[in-house]
mmCIF file of C-alpha atoms and ligand atoms in Angstrom:
data_model
loop_
_atom_site.group_PDB
_atom_site.id
_atom_site.type_symbol
_atom_site.label_atom_id
_atom_site.label_comp_id
_atom_site.label_asym_id
_atom_site.label_seq_id
_atom_site.Cartn_x
_atom_site.Cartn_y
_atom_site.Cartn_z
ATOM 1 C CA MET A 653 0.000 0.000 0.000
ATOM 2 C CA ALA A 654 1.186 3.564 -0.670
ATOM 3 C CA THR A 655 -0.316 6.990 -0.040
ATOM 4 C CA TRP A 656 0.828 10.083 -1.956
ATOM 5 C CA ARG A 657 -0.310 13.679 -1.887
ATOM 6 C CA ALA A 658 -0.170 15.888 -5.004
ATOM 7 C CA PRO A 659 -1.112 19.574 -5.030
ATOM 8 C CA GLY A 660 -3.206 21.853 -7.181
ATOM 9 C CA ARG A 661 -1.389 24.864 -8.598
ATOM 10 C CA VAL A 662 -1.545 28.562 -9.242
ATOM 11 C CA ASN A 663 0.173 29.754 -12.385
ATOM 12 C CA LEU A 664 2.012 32.981 -11.604
ATOM 13 C CA ILE A 665 2.370 33.849 -15.291
ATOM 14 C CA GLY A 666 2.638 32.102 -18.698
ATOM 15 C CA GLU A 667 -0.897 31.205 -19.784
ATOM 16 C CA HIS A 668 -1.668 28.921 -22.749
ATOM 17 C CA THR A 669 2.039 28.966 -23.553
ATOM 18 C CA ASP A 670 2.528 25.320 -22.545
ATOM 19 C CA TYR A 671 1.023 23.730 -25.670
ATOM 20 C CA ASN A 672 2.979 26.259 -27.739
ATOM 21 C CA ASP A 673 6.247 24.762 -26.437
ATOM 22 C CA GLY A 674 6.772 27.942 -24.397
ATOM 23 C CA PHE A 675 7.466 29.030 -20.829
ATOM 24 C CA THR A 676 5.304 28.932 -17.690
ATOM 25 C CA LEU A 677 5.829 29.772 -14.030
ATOM 26 C CA PRO A 678 3.428 27.800 -11.815
ATOM 27 C CA PHE A 679 3.721 26.796 -8.174
ATOM 28 C CA ALA A 680 2.023 24.225 -5.947
ATOM 29 C CA ILE A 681 -0.607 25.380 -3.455
ATOM 30 C CA ALA A 682 -1.675 23.786 -0.179
ATOM 31 C CA ALA A 683 -4.944 22.439 -1.607
ATOM 32 C CA SER A 684 -4.139 18.904 -2.730
ATOM 33 C CA CYS A 685 -5.341 15.386 -3.420
ATOM 34 C CA THR A 686 -4.299 12.301 -1.461
ATOM 35 C CA ALA A 687 -4.361 8.927 -3.242
ATOM 36 C CA THR A 688 -3.961 5.519 -1.660
ATOM 37 C CA VAL A 689 -3.227 2.432 -3.753
ATOM 38 C CA ARG A 690 -3.882 -0.969 -2.150
ATOM 39 C CA PRO A 691 -2.997 -4.039 -4.199
ATOM 40 C CA GLY A 692 -5.422 -6.913 -3.522
ATOM 41 C CA GLY A 693 -9.004 -7.996 -4.097
ATOM 42 C CA ASP A 694 -9.970 -8.705 -7.679
ATOM 43 C CA GLY A 695 -10.193 -6.308 -10.600
ATOM 44 C CA LEU A 696 -9.908 -2.544 -10.267
ATOM 45 C CA ARG A 697 -11.788 -0.566 -7.648
ATOM 46 C CA ALA A 698 -11.984 3.210 -7.336
ATOM 47 C CA GLY A 699 -13.346 5.366 -4.538
ATOM 48 C CA SER A 700 -13.443 9.093 -3.917
ATOM 49 C CA ALA A 701 -14.197 10.879 -0.656
ATOM 50 C CA GLN A 702 -16.000 13.479 -2.777
ATOM 51 C CA VAL A 703 -18.330 11.017 -4.536
ATOM 52 C CA ASP A 704 -20.842 8.489 -3.195
ATOM 53 C CA GLY A 705 -20.385 4.886 -4.245
ATOM 54 C CA GLU A 706 -17.444 2.802 -5.424
ATOM 55 C CA VAL A 707 -16.613 1.729 -8.986
ATOM 56 C CA ALA A 708 -15.543 -1.916 -9.354
ATOM 57 C CA ILE A 709 -14.564 -3.231 -12.805
ATOM 58 C CA PRO A 710 -12.468 -6.029 -14.315
ATOM 59 C CA LEU A 711 -8.725 -5.577 -14.755
ATOM 60 C CA THR A 712 -8.260 -4.392 -18.371
ATOM 61 C CA GLY A 713 -6.384 -1.934 -20.560
ATOM 62 C CA LEU A 714 -7.906 1.313 -21.811
ATOM 63 C CA ALA A 715 -9.589 -0.025 -24.959
ATOM 64 C CA GLU A 716 -11.500 -2.768 -23.099
ATOM 65 C CA ALA A 717 -12.316 -0.620 -20.069
ATOM 66 C CA PRO A 718 -16.054 -0.452 -19.362
ATOM 67 C CA ALA A 719 -17.812 2.899 -19.193
ATOM 68 C CA VAL A 720 -17.354 4.539 -15.797
ATOM 69 C CA PRO A 721 -18.136 8.065 -14.540
ATOM 70 C CA ASP A 722 -15.552 10.730 -15.411
ATOM 71 C CA TRP A 723 -14.113 10.972 -11.889
ATOM 72 C CA ALA A 724 -13.271 7.257 -12.021
ATOM 73 C CA ARG A 725 -11.519 7.674 -15.393
ATOM 74 C CA TYR A 726 -9.122 10.128 -13.694
ATOM 75 C CA VAL A 727 -8.587 7.638 -10.856
ATOM 76 C CA LEU A 728 -8.234 4.421 -12.894
ATOM 77 C CA GLY A 729 -6.730 5.835 -16.117
ATOM 78 C CA ALA A 730 -3.108 5.296 -15.093
ATOM 79 C CA ALA A 731 -3.741 1.604 -14.294
ATOM 80 C CA TRP A 732 -5.337 1.105 -17.737
ATOM 81 C CA LEU A 733 -2.429 2.808 -19.517
ATOM 82 C CA LEU A 734 0.160 0.812 -17.545
ATOM 83 C CA ARG A 735 -1.618 -2.428 -18.563
ATOM 84 C CA ASP A 736 -1.482 -1.256 -22.187
ATOM 85 C CA ARG A 737 2.257 -0.730 -21.796
ATOM 86 C CA GLY A 738 2.733 -4.318 -20.674
ATOM 87 C CA VAL A 739 3.084 -3.657 -16.940
ATOM 88 C CA ASP A 740 1.732 -6.532 -14.903
ATOM 89 C CA VAL A 741 -0.770 -4.466 -12.908
ATOM 90 C CA PRO A 742 -2.267 -6.625 -10.129
ATOM 91 C CA PRO A 743 -5.850 -6.276 -8.869
ATOM 92 C CA LEU A 744 -5.968 -3.133 -6.755
ATOM 93 C CA GLU A 745 -8.017 -0.423 -5.151
ATOM 94 C CA VAL A 746 -7.361 3.324 -5.603
ATOM 95 C CA THR A 747 -9.030 5.836 -3.294
ATOM 96 C CA VAL A 748 -8.686 9.605 -3.521
ATOM 97 C CA ASP A 749 -9.586 12.541 -1.307
ATOM 98 C CA SER A 750 -9.139 16.091 -2.631
ATOM 99 C CA ASP A 751 -9.728 19.585 -1.304
ATOM 100 C CA VAL A 752 -8.801 21.355 -4.564
ATOM 101 C CA PRO A 753 -11.968 23.115 -5.764
ATOM 102 C CA SER A 754 -12.963 21.780 -9.176
ATOM 103 C CA GLY A 755 -13.648 24.120 -12.084
ATOM 104 C CA ALA A 756 -11.705 26.963 -10.430
ATOM 105 C CA GLY A 757 -8.624 26.797 -12.658
ATOM 106 C CA LEU A 758 -6.458 25.397 -9.851
ATOM 107 C CA SER A 759 -5.748 22.028 -11.528
ATOM 108 C CA SER A 760 -7.936 19.792 -9.444
ATOM 109 C CA SER A 761 -7.617 17.114 -12.136
ATOM 110 C CA ALA A 762 -3.800 17.210 -12.179
ATOM 111 C CA ALA A 763 -3.842 16.828 -8.386
ATOM 112 C CA VAL A 764 -5.939 13.656 -8.674
ATOM 113 C CA VAL A 765 -3.963 12.173 -11.544
ATOM 114 C CA CYS A 766 -0.505 12.976 -10.136
ATOM 115 C CA SER A 767 -1.357 11.640 -6.671
ATOM 116 C CA VAL A 768 -2.604 8.404 -8.240
ATOM 117 C CA VAL A 769 0.362 8.026 -10.583
ATOM 118 C CA THR A 770 2.950 8.563 -7.831
ATOM 119 C CA ALA A 771 1.093 6.241 -5.438
ATOM 120 C CA LEU A 772 0.815 3.543 -8.120
ATOM 121 C CA ASP A 773 4.496 3.871 -8.986
ATOM 122 C CA ASP A 774 5.374 3.432 -5.318
ATOM 123 C CA ALA A 775 2.859 0.664 -4.465
ATOM 124 C CA LEU A 776 3.840 -1.430 -7.500
ATOM 125 C CA GLY A 777 7.579 -0.654 -7.199
ATOM 126 C CA LEU A 778 7.723 0.541 -10.815
ATOM 127 C CA GLY A 779 10.602 2.972 -10.285
ATOM 128 C CA LEU A 780 9.369 5.334 -13.002
ATOM 129 C CA ALA A 781 11.749 8.203 -13.843
ATOM 130 C CA PRO A 782 10.491 11.797 -13.359
ATOM 131 C CA ASP A 783 9.864 12.163 -17.118
ATOM 132 C CA GLU A 784 7.878 8.914 -17.159
ATOM 133 C CA LEU A 785 5.722 10.013 -14.216
ATOM 134 C CA LEU A 786 5.004 13.228 -16.111
ATOM 135 C CA ALA A 787 4.259 11.462 -19.399
ATOM 136 C CA LEU A 788 1.907 8.993 -17.702
ATOM 137 C CA SER A 789 0.056 11.767 -15.848
ATOM 138 C CA ARG A 790 -0.356 13.763 -19.063
ATOM 139 C CA ALA A 791 -1.539 10.688 -20.937
ATOM 140 C CA VAL A 792 -4.334 10.106 -18.407
ATOM 141 C CA GLU A 793 -5.630 13.606 -19.054
ATOM 142 C CA ASN A 794 -5.023 13.650 -22.828
ATOM 143 C CA ASP A 795 -5.736 10.049 -23.832
ATOM 144 C CA VAL A 796 -8.041 8.637 -21.148
ATOM 145 C CA VAL A 797 -10.148 11.695 -20.339
ATOM 146 C CA GLY A 798 -9.626 13.331 -23.736
ATOM 147 C CA ALA A 799 -8.726 16.850 -22.530
ATOM 148 C CA PRO A 800 -6.141 18.397 -24.922
ATOM 149 C CA THR A 801 -4.250 20.165 -22.099
ATOM 150 C CA GLY A 802 -0.605 21.141 -22.342
ATOM 151 C CA GLY A 803 1.293 19.555 -19.442
ATOM 152 C CA MET A 804 2.049 22.532 -17.190
ATOM 153 C CA ASP A 805 -0.385 21.409 -14.498
ATOM 154 C CA GLN A 806 1.098 17.931 -14.145
ATOM 155 C CA LEU A 807 4.662 19.284 -14.191
ATOM 156 C CA ALA A 808 3.745 21.763 -11.426
ATOM 157 C CA SER A 809 1.965 19.127 -9.349
ATOM 158 C CA LEU A 810 4.840 16.645 -9.603
ATOM 159 C CA ARG A 811 7.902 18.883 -9.336
ATOM 160 C CA SER A 812 7.076 22.074 -7.432
ATOM 161 C CA ARG A 813 9.291 23.009 -4.530
ATOM 162 C CA GLU A 814 8.275 24.821 -1.347
ATOM 163 C CA GLY A 815 9.076 28.564 -1.433
ATOM 164 C CA HIS A 816 9.710 28.507 -5.179
ATOM 165 C CA VAL A 817 7.941 28.959 -8.483
ATOM 166 C CA LEU A 818 8.757 26.398 -11.127
ATOM 167 C CA PHE A 819 10.273 27.846 -14.299
ATOM 168 C CA CYS A 820 9.065 25.381 -16.936
ATOM 169 C CA ASP A 821 10.365 25.147 -20.479
ATOM 170 C CA MET A 822 7.580 23.153 -22.085
ATOM 171 C CA ARG A 823 9.684 22.217 -25.112
ATOM 172 C CA ASP A 824 12.290 20.158 -23.294
ATOM 173 C CA LEU A 825 10.207 19.847 -20.087
ATOM 174 C CA ALA A 826 12.984 21.294 -17.957
ATOM 175 C CA ALA A 827 11.632 22.605 -14.643
ATOM 176 C CA GLU A 828 13.819 24.862 -12.530
ATOM 177 C CA PRO A 829 12.755 26.106 -9.087
ATOM 178 C CA VAL A 830 13.178 29.888 -8.707
ATOM 179 C CA PRO A 831 12.876 31.430 -5.203
ATOM 180 C CA PHE A 832 9.582 33.273 -4.644
ATOM 181 C CA ASP A 833 9.761 34.829 -1.214
ATOM 182 C CA LEU A 834 6.546 36.789 -0.835
ATOM 183 C CA GLY A 835 6.767 37.129 2.941
ATOM 184 C CA GLY A 836 10.347 38.417 2.808
ATOM 185 C CA ALA A 837 9.167 41.200 0.500
ATOM 186 C CA GLY A 838 6.230 42.073 2.784
ATOM 187 C CA LEU A 839 3.829 40.858 0.099
ATOM 188 C CA ALA A 840 1.013 38.359 -0.222
ATOM 189 C CA LEU A 841 -0.642 36.681 -3.186
ATOM 190 C CA LEU A 842 -4.407 36.758 -2.928
ATOM 191 C CA VAL A 843 -6.420 34.252 -4.940
ATOM 192 C CA VAL A 844 -9.991 35.222 -5.782
ATOM 193 C CA ASP A 845 -12.106 32.345 -7.041
ATOM 194 C CA SER A 846 -14.646 34.168 -9.217
ATOM 195 C CA ARG A 847 -16.937 31.112 -9.184
ATOM 196 C CA ALA A 848 -18.032 32.131 -12.671
ATOM 197 C CA PRO A 849 -19.471 29.102 -14.454
ATOM 198 C CA HIS A 850 -16.967 27.499 -16.851
ATOM 199 C CA ALA A 851 -19.351 27.791 -19.818
ATOM 200 C CA HIS A 852 -17.999 26.187 -23.026
ATOM 201 C CA ALA A 853 -14.501 26.158 -21.489
ATOM 202 C CA ASP A 854 -13.510 22.825 -23.071
ATOM 203 C CA GLY A 855 -14.521 23.819 -26.603
ATOM 204 C CA GLU A 856 -12.947 27.272 -26.303
ATOM 205 C CA TYR A 857 -9.698 25.785 -24.965
ATOM 206 C CA ALA A 858 -9.475 23.362 -27.875
ATOM 207 C CA ALA A 859 -10.263 26.201 -30.310
ATOM 208 C CA ARG A 860 -7.386 28.317 -28.909
ATOM 209 C CA ARG A 861 -5.064 25.389 -29.270
ATOM 210 C CA ARG A 862 -6.093 24.797 -32.893
ATOM 211 C CA GLY A 863 -5.790 28.520 -33.646
ATOM 212 C CA CYS A 864 -2.249 28.662 -32.246
ATOM 213 C CA GLU A 865 -1.242 25.592 -34.248
ATOM 214 C CA ALA A 866 -2.693 27.118 -37.410
ATOM 215 C CA ALA A 867 -0.771 30.359 -36.789
ATOM 216 C CA ALA A 868 2.492 28.445 -36.263
ATOM 217 C CA ALA A 869 1.873 26.475 -39.467
ATOM 218 C CA ALA A 870 1.148 29.683 -41.408
ATOM 219 C CA LEU A 871 4.400 31.161 -40.106
ATOM 220 C CA GLY A 872 6.350 28.014 -40.950
ATOM 221 C CA VAL A 873 7.614 27.417 -37.384
ATOM 222 C CA PRO A 874 7.216 24.262 -35.246
ATOM 223 C CA ALA A 875 5.387 26.230 -32.512
ATOM 224 C CA LEU A 876 4.650 29.856 -31.616
ATOM 225 C CA ARG A 877 7.496 29.666 -29.093
ATOM 226 C CA ASP A 878 9.801 29.901 -32.093
ATOM 227 C CA VAL A 879 8.690 33.425 -32.956
ATOM 228 C CA VAL A 880 11.140 35.656 -31.090
ATOM 229 C CA ILE A 881 9.778 38.869 -29.650
ATOM 230 C CA ASP A 882 11.989 41.073 -31.832
ATOM 231 C CA ASP A 883 10.450 39.479 -34.923
ATOM 232 C CA LEU A 884 6.871 39.731 -33.681
ATOM 233 C CA ASP A 885 5.779 42.645 -35.891
ATOM 234 C CA ALA A 886 7.241 41.042 -38.998
ATOM 235 C CA ALA A 887 5.543 37.744 -38.132
ATOM 236 C CA LEU A 888 2.180 39.450 -37.578
ATOM 237 C CA ALA A 889 2.494 41.157 -40.960
ATOM 238 C CA ARG A 890 3.014 37.754 -42.591
ATOM 239 C CA LEU A 891 -0.290 36.426 -41.199
ATOM 240 C CA ASP A 892 -2.740 37.508 -43.864
ATOM 241 C CA GLY A 893 -4.606 34.341 -44.902
ATOM 242 C CA VAL A 894 -7.971 32.965 -43.760
ATOM 243 C CA GLY A 895 -8.503 33.611 -40.038
ATOM 244 C CA ALA A 896 -5.568 36.042 -39.974
ATOM 245 C CA GLU A 897 -7.081 38.497 -37.510
ATOM 246 C CA GLU A 898 -7.574 35.782 -34.908
ATOM 247 C CA GLN A 899 -4.168 34.234 -35.617
ATOM 248 C CA ARG A 900 -2.485 37.599 -35.144
ATOM 249 C CA ARG A 901 -4.151 38.070 -31.760
ATOM 250 C CA TYR A 902 -3.227 34.561 -30.604
ATOM 251 C CA THR A 903 0.351 34.964 -31.819
ATOM 252 C CA ARG A 904 0.724 38.323 -30.090
ATOM 253 C CA HIS A 905 -0.530 36.855 -26.800
ATOM 254 C CA ILE A 906 1.732 33.811 -26.859
ATOM 255 C CA VAL A 907 4.891 35.606 -27.986
ATOM 256 C CA THR A 908 4.513 38.498 -25.526
ATOM 257 C CA GLU A 909 3.491 36.088 -22.732
ATOM 258 C CA ASP A 910 6.629 33.981 -23.232
ATOM 259 C CA ALA A 911 8.666 37.197 -23.012
ATOM 260 C CA ARG A 912 6.850 38.208 -19.820
ATOM 261 C CA VAL A 913 7.642 34.854 -18.202
ATOM 262 C CA LEU A 914 11.334 35.307 -18.975
ATOM 263 C CA GLN A 915 11.280 38.863 -17.580
ATOM 264 C CA THR A 916 9.481 37.671 -14.442
ATOM 265 C CA VAL A 917 12.090 34.960 -13.898
ATOM 266 C CA GLU A 918 14.889 37.516 -14.237
ATOM 267 C CA LEU A 919 13.281 39.819 -11.691
ATOM 268 C CA LEU A 920 12.677 36.979 -9.224
ATOM 269 C CA ARG A 921 16.247 35.745 -9.580
ATOM 270 C CA ALA A 922 17.406 39.277 -8.759
ATOM 271 C CA GLY A 923 15.128 39.328 -5.684
ATOM 272 C CA ARG A 924 13.013 42.141 -7.197
ATOM 273 C CA VAL A 925 9.648 40.529 -6.362
ATOM 274 C CA ARG A 926 7.678 43.796 -6.190
ATOM 275 C CA GLU A 927 8.613 44.666 -9.747
ATOM 276 C CA ILE A 928 6.798 41.715 -11.311
ATOM 277 C CA GLY A 929 3.414 43.407 -10.711
ATOM 278 C CA PRO A 930 3.127 45.233 -14.056
ATOM 279 C CA LEU A 931 4.006 42.023 -15.945
ATOM 280 C CA LEU A 932 1.121 40.215 -14.234
ATOM 281 C CA THR A 933 -1.277 42.983 -15.216
ATOM 282 C CA GLN A 934 0.008 43.081 -18.809
ATOM 283 C CA SER A 935 -0.569 39.339 -18.964
ATOM 284 C CA HIS A 936 -4.189 39.869 -17.966
ATOM 285 C CA VAL A 937 -4.737 42.561 -20.584
ATOM 286 C CA SER A 938 -3.255 40.241 -23.208
ATOM 287 C CA MET A 939 -5.566 37.390 -22.156
ATOM 288 C CA ARG A 940 -8.545 39.729 -22.167
ATOM 289 C CA ASP A 941 -7.956 41.607 -25.417
ATOM 290 C CA ASP A 942 -5.857 39.280 -27.587
ATOM 291 C CA PHE A 943 -6.461 35.723 -26.418
ATOM 292 C CA ARG A 944 -9.998 36.539 -25.283
ATOM 293 C CA ILE A 945 -10.331 33.975 -22.508
ATOM 294 C CA THR A 946 -11.569 36.165 -19.656
ATOM 295 C CA VAL A 947 -15.151 36.756 -18.491
ATOM 296 C CA PRO A 948 -16.744 39.793 -16.758
ATOM 297 C CA GLU A 949 -16.307 38.297 -13.276
ATOM 298 C CA VAL A 950 -12.525 37.891 -13.591
ATOM 299 C CA ASP A 951 -12.090 41.250 -15.333
ATOM 300 C CA THR A 952 -14.003 42.891 -12.481
ATOM 301 C CA ALA A 953 -11.873 41.162 -9.850
ATOM 302 C CA VAL A 954 -8.669 42.326 -11.569
ATOM 303 C CA GLU A 955 -9.930 45.919 -11.910
ATOM 304 C CA VAL A 956 -10.993 46.096 -8.266
ATOM 305 C CA LEU A 957 -7.692 44.637 -7.025
ATOM 306 C CA LEU A 958 -5.692 47.127 -9.082
ATOM 307 C CA ALA A 959 -7.871 50.060 -8.010
ATOM 308 C CA GLY A 960 -7.327 48.933 -4.413
ATOM 309 C CA GLY A 961 -3.549 49.145 -4.739
ATOM 310 C CA ALA A 962 -2.488 45.686 -5.971
ATOM 311 C CA LEU A 963 0.988 45.778 -7.553
ATOM 312 C CA GLY A 964 -0.357 43.501 -10.282
ATOM 313 C CA ALA A 965 -3.304 41.194 -10.945
ATOM 314 C CA ARG A 966 -4.296 38.616 -13.519
ATOM 315 C CA MET A 967 -6.512 35.652 -14.187
ATOM 316 C CA THR A 968 -4.689 32.359 -13.619
ATOM 317 C CA GLY A 969 -5.394 29.045 -15.373
ATOM 318 C CA GLY A 970 -7.171 28.075 -18.556
ATOM 319 C CA GLY A 971 -9.767 30.844 -18.448
ATOM 320 C CA PHE A 972 -13.490 31.379 -19.052
ATOM 321 C CA GLY A 973 -13.974 31.788 -15.313
ATOM 322 C CA GLY A 974 -11.842 30.466 -12.503
ATOM 323 C CA CYS A 975 -9.418 32.385 -10.333
ATOM 324 C CA VAL A 976 -7.672 35.743 -10.303
ATOM 325 C CA ILE A 977 -4.431 36.407 -8.432
ATOM 326 C CA GLY A 978 -3.441 39.765 -6.956
ATOM 327 C CA LEU A 979 0.019 40.710 -5.712
ATOM 328 C CA LEU A 980 -0.591 42.848 -2.635
ATOM 329 C CA GLU A 981 1.105 44.427 0.334
ATOM 330 C CA ALA A 982 0.514 41.844 3.084
ATOM 331 C CA GLU A 983 -1.492 44.290 5.179
ATOM 332 C CA ALA A 984 -3.795 45.158 2.238
ATOM 333 C CA VAL A 985 -5.121 41.616 1.756
ATOM 334 C CA GLU A 986 -8.240 41.843 3.906
ATOM 335 C CA SER A 987 -9.487 45.131 2.515
ATOM 336 C CA ALA A 988 -8.774 44.009 -1.070
ATOM 337 C CA ALA A 989 -10.808 40.831 -0.564
ATOM 338 C CA ALA A 990 -13.650 42.859 0.952
ATOM 339 C CA GLN A 991 -13.618 45.284 -1.986
ATOM 340 C CA VAL A 992 -13.900 42.442 -4.497
ATOM 341 C CA GLU A 993 -16.787 40.944 -2.527
ATOM 342 C CA GLU A 994 -18.572 44.280 -2.539
ATOM 343 C CA ALA A 995 -18.060 44.806 -6.265
ATOM 344 C CA PHE A 996 -19.364 41.293 -7.011
ATOM 345 C CA ALA A 997 -22.464 41.911 -4.895
ATOM 346 C CA GLU A 998 -23.100 45.198 -6.717
ATOM 347 C CA ALA A 999 -22.735 43.519 -10.111
ATOM 348 C CA GLY A 1000 -25.045 40.668 -9.078
ATOM 349 C CA PHE A 1001 -22.299 38.017 -9.454
ATOM 350 C CA THR A 1002 -22.085 34.873 -7.299
ATOM 351 C CA PRO A 1003 -20.078 35.747 -4.155
ATOM 352 C CA PRO A 1004 -16.348 35.061 -4.745
ATOM 353 C CA VAL A 1005 -14.095 33.061 -2.419
ATOM 354 C CA ALA A 1006 -10.757 34.669 -1.521
ATOM 355 C CA PHE A 1007 -7.692 33.144 0.149
ATOM 356 C CA THR A 1008 -3.932 33.670 0.154
ATOM 357 C CA VAL A 1009 -1.416 31.134 -1.166
ATOM 358 C CA THR A 1010 2.287 30.463 -0.743
ATOM 359 C CA PRO A 1011 4.360 28.024 -2.824
ATOM 360 C CA GLY A 1012 4.219 24.512 -1.386
ATOM 361 C CA PRO A 1013 5.883 21.194 -2.245
ATOM 362 C CA GLY A 1014 5.080 18.990 -5.228
ATOM 363 C CA ALA A 1015 3.893 15.375 -4.996
ATOM 364 C CA HIS A 1016 5.223 13.532 -1.950
ATOM 365 C CA ARG A 1017 4.659 10.357 -0.006
ATOM 366 C CA VAL A 1018 2.425 10.520 3.056
ATOM 367 C CA ASP A 1019 3.435 8.098 5.770
ATOM 368 C CA GLY A 1020 1.095 6.141 7.983
HETATM 369 C C1 LIG B 2476 -5.164 24.555 -18.333
HETATM 370 C C2 LIG B 2476 -4.362 23.447 -18.996
HETATM 371 C C3 LIG B 2476 -2.875 23.783 -19.027
HETATM 372 C C4 LIG B 2476 -2.621 25.167 -19.602
HETATM 373 C C5 LIG B 2476 -3.529 26.188 -18.932
HETATM 374 C C6 LIG B 2476 -3.424 27.540 -19.566
HETATM 375 O O1 LIG B 2476 -4.807 24.637 -16.973
HETATM 376 O O2 LIG B 2476 -4.552 22.240 -18.291
HETATM 377 O O3 LIG B 2476 -2.199 22.788 -19.769
HETATM 378 O O4 LIG B 2476 -2.772 25.165 -20.994
HETATM 379 O O5 LIG B 2476 -4.885 25.800 -18.976
HETATM 380 O O6 LIG B 2476 -2.181 28.099 -19.334
#
């Protein structure tokens, strides 16, 4: 038996850059999922503290797997894929318990998948290398559940380090911890869950991904990461075919966002935490105006935070709802949260949920 805990994440900056082979800067949060794998019994069994009832099915690979509810696909997907890869998976039970809010853009699904994958690896003594753990976690999301996500969430959940953001190069999957000492700078990072419904989020996400790939193809580069910022204007001028207006907006977002991640990393390495604020805000404007993935609730939260003195604020995660982050003086947190609540009430939005976060550890074994 093995029990592992894997966290959700906040992405400090670098949105939708992951599937463009670009740069991201996420970190693990305290909200997490715990998975326990117990070999024994017969077949595969899945349980979740958040769902009534257990799923019990025969031991198969993915193609022969019977239909089960979505939550159980996240929980059992890794076992199916391992069977497909010729691993002698024994009968076992996987149970999960998560406090990462779902649909908030905090990677609740990566927390489930990464806790299960690390617990399975441990319980079955597979000895998977870090890259294999990442590939298996991504495959559950991409191939078992069918979500065309880009890999940042799983990388963050597996490899984050306490007190650090994780500088991810999504082309070679290098992940380097960079110190992020909010407290030392007298700052706090406030998360505001807008609780805006994730309407059409899956279809819109896939459409952005297709649009970025089309733009890269039109520019003759493997991915938008390959357009360097100094060549951006020339590249935009070359996009003049069908769908050019949209492709230009997507390209501008991705290329400037990659540049902002690199600038943020430089500032953090130099200990200039306060100075990253404007980059966060520019990222939000780019997501709102060019990539067009924000909704009124998150735009309102960002505006109110900035008006209330935040050094920077932006939506975090895939978009179309979800969470906003605000970089604030530590003593300004309570009043900022109250101002957002008030503005939401005035606008008739669902009341938001606000909390502060600090960078925590990635997936780790839980003893006992
Ligand atoms: C979701 C996806 C990630 C990434 C972000 C946007 O969280 O799972 O792969 O694309 O959106 O940055």
